[in-house]
Short mmCIF file of C-alpha atoms in Angstrom, two decimals:
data_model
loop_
_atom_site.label_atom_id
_atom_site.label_comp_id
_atom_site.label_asym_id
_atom_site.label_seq_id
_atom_site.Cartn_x
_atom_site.Cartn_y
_atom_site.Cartn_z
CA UNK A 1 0.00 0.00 0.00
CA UNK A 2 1.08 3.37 -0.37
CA UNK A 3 0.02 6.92 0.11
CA UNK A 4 0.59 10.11 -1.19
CA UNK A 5 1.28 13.47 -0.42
CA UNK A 6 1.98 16.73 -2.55
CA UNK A 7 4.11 19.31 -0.45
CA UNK A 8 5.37 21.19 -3.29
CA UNK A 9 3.75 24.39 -3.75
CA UNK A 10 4.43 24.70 -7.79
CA UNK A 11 3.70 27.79 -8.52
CA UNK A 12 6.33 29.18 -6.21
CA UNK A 13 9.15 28.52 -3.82
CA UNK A 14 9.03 29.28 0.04
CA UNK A 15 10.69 27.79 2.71
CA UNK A 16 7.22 26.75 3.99
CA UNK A 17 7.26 24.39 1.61
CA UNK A 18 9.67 22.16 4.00
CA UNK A 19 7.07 23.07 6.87
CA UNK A 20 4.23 21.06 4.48
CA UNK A 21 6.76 18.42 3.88
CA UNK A 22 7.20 17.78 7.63
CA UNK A 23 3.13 18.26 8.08
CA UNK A 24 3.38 15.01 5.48
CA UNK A 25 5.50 13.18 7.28
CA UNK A 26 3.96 13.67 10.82
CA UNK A 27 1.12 12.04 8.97
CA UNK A 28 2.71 9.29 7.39
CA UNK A 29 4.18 8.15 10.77
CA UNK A 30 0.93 8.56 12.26
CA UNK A 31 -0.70 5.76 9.88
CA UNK A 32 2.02 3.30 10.13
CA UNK A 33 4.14 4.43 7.01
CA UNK A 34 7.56 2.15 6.79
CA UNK A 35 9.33 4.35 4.04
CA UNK A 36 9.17 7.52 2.65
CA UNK A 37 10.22 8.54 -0.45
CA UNK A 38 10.89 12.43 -1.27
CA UNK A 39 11.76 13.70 -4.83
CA UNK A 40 12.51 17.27 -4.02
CA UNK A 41 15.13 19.81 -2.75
CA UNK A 42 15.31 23.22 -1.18
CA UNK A 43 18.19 25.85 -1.67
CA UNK A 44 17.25 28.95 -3.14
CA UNK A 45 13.60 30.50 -3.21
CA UNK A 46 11.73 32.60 -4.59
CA UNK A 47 12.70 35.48 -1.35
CA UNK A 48 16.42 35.52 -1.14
CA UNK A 49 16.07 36.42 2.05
CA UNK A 50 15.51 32.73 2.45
CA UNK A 51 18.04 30.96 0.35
CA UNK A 52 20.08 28.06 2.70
CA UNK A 53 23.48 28.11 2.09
CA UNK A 54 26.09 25.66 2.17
CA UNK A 55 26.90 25.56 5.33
CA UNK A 56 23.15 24.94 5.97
CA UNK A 57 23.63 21.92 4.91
CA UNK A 58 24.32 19.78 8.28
CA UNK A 59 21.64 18.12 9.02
CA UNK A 60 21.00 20.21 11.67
CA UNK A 61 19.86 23.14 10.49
CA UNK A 62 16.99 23.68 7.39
CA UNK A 63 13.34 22.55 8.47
CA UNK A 64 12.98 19.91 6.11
CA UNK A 65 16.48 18.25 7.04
CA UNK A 66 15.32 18.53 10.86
CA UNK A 67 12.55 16.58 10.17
CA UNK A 68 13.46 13.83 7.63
CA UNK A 69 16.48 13.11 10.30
CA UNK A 70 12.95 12.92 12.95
CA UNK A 71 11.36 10.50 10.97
CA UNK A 72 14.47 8.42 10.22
CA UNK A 73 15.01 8.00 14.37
CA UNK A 74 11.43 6.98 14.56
CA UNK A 75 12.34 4.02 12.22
CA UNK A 76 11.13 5.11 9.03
CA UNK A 77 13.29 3.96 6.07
CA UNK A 78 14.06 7.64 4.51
CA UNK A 79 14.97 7.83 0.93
CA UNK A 80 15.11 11.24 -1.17
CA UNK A 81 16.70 12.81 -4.13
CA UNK A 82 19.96 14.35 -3.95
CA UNK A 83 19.11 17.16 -6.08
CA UNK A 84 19.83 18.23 -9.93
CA UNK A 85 22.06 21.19 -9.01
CA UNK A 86 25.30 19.33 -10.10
CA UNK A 87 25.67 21.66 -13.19
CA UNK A 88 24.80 24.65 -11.44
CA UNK A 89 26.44 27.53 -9.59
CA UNK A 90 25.04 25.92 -6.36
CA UNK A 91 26.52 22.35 -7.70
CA UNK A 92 25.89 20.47 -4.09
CA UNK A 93 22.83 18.62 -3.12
CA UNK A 94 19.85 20.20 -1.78
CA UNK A 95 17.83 19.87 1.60
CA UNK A 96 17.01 17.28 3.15
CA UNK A 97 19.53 15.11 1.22
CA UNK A 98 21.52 16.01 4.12
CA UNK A 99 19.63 14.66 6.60
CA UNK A 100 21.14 12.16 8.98
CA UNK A 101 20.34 8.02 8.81
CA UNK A 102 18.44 8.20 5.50
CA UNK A 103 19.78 7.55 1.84
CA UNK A 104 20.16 10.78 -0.20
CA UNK A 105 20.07 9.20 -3.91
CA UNK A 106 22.33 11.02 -7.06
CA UNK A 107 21.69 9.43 -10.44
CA UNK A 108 23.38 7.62 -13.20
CA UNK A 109 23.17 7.11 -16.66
CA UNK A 110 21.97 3.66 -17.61
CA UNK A 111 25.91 2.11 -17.63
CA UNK A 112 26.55 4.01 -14.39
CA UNK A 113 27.88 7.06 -14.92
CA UNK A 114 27.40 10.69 -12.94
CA UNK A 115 24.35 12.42 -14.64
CA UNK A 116 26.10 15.52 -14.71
CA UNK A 117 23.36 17.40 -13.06
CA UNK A 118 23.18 15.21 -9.68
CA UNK A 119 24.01 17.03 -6.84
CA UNK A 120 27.63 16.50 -5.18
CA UNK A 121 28.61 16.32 -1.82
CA UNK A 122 30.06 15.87 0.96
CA UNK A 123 27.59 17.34 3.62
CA UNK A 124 28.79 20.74 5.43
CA UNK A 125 29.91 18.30 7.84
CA UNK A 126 31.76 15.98 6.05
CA UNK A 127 29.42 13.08 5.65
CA UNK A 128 29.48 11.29 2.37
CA UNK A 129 26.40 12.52 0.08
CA UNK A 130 24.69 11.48 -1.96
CA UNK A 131 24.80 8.24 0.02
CA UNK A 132 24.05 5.85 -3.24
CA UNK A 133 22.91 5.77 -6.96
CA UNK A 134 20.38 4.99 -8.79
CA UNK A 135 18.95 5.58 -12.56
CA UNK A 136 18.00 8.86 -13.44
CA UNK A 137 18.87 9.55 -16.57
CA UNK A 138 16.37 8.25 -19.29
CA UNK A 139 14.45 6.34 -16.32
CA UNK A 140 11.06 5.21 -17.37
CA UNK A 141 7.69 6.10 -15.73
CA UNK A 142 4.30 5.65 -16.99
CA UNK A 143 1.91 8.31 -18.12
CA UNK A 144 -1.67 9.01 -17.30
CA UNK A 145 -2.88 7.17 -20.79
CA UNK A 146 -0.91 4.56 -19.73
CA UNK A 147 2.12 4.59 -22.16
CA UNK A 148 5.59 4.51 -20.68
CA UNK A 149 7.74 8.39 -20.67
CA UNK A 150 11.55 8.55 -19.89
CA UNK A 151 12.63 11.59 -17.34
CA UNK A 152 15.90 12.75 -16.27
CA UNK A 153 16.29 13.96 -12.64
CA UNK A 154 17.10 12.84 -9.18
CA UNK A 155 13.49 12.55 -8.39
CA UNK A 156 13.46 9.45 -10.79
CA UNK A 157 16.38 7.77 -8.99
CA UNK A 158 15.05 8.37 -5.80
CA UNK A 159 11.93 6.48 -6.33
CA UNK A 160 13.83 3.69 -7.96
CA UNK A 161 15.86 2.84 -5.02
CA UNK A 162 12.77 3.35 -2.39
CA UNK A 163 11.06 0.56 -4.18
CA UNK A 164 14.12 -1.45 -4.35
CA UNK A 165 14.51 -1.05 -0.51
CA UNK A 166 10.97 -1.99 -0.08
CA UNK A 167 11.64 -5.07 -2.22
CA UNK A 168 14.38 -6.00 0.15
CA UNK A 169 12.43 -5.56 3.50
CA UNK A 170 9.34 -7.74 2.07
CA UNK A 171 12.07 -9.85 2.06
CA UNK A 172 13.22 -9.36 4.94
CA UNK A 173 10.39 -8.15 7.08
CA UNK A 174 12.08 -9.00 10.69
CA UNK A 175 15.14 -5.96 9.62
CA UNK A 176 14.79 -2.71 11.00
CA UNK A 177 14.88 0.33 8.99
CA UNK A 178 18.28 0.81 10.11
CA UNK A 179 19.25 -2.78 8.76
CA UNK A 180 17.88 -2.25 5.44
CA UNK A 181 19.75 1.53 5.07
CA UNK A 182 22.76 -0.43 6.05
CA UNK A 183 22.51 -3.63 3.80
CA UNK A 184 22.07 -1.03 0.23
CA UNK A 185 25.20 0.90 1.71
CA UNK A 186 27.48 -2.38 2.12
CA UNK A 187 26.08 -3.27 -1.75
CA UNK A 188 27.17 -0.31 -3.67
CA UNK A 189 29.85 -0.54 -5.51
CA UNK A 190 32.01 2.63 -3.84
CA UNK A 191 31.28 1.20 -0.04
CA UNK A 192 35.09 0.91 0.65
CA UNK A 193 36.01 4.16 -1.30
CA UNK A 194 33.21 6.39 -1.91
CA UNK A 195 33.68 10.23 -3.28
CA UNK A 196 31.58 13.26 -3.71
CA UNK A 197 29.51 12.57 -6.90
CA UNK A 198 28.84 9.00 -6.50
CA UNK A 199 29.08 8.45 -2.65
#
């Protein structure tokens, strides 16, 4: 089963949005909700006056990030996208990517390269972001009259790897949240060596 819920305001870009997101979550954990994926990211907005910067970018410190890195400690199995601001003049990922215990997801091509818009890391405070990879370039997704559409962006990888950890804790279903996090880190290829655009 899954649910649903639209936080993005698309018409415009507050930092209330990441107030809505955490309204969403406080819901989903309310109703039982295992995982939660998010395919968005806050940096800059539509005020200046409320653009995060880098060094925002803790864990500790934007709205949304607070309270991704809540639901995570309540056991929730947190996956989001790492952002597409790879090209850009901002170039890192985006809130709440940088959220502690979840998995912040970049993309990749379909051989497994760097989309060169995926948001790098590290973290302001070091940690390795994004935390894995997934496809996101060219990734399939099927339209309203039921054909299939290919996207590029972080929000397709993100969704990707949710449903592959969901996959892997039907299988599992005794594993905590934590377990599950743990078992996709240990898989990836650059566990032993990771770096800043592929974690």
């Amino acid at each position: 089963d899954y649910f649903l819920y639209r936080s993005e305001d698309a018409y415009s870009e507050y930092v209330i949005e990441e107030d809505y997101w955490i309204y969403a979550a406080e819901h989903a954990d309310s109703i039982g909700v295992d995982l939660i994926n998010t395919s968005l990211g806050y940096s800059l907005f539509d005020d200046p006056a409320m653009n995060h910067t880098h060094e925002d970018l803790d864990g500790l410190t934007t709205n949304i990030s607070i309270g991704m890195t809540m639901a995570a400690d309540r056991g929730i199995l947190c996956v989001t996208s790492a952002g597409n601001s790879g090209a850009s003049a901002w170039h890192k990922i985006t809130a709440p990517a940088d959220a502690h215990g979840i998995l912040a997801v970049g993309a990749v091509n379909a051989v497994g390269d760097h989309a060169p818009f995926s948001g790098f890391g590290p973290s302001a405070d070091g940690r390795v972001k994004p935390d894995v990879m997934a496809l996101g370039v060219a990734a399939g997704f099927p339209w309203p009259d039921s054909t299939i559409h290919y996207g590029n962006g972080t929000s397709f990888a993100s969704p990707i790897l949710c449903g592959l950890a969901a996959c892997l804790w039907e299988a599992h279903p005794l594993a905590t949240a934590t377990e599950v996090r743990d078992a996709i880190l240990a898989s990836s290829s650059h566990f032993t060596m990771p770096n800043d655009s592929m974690g």
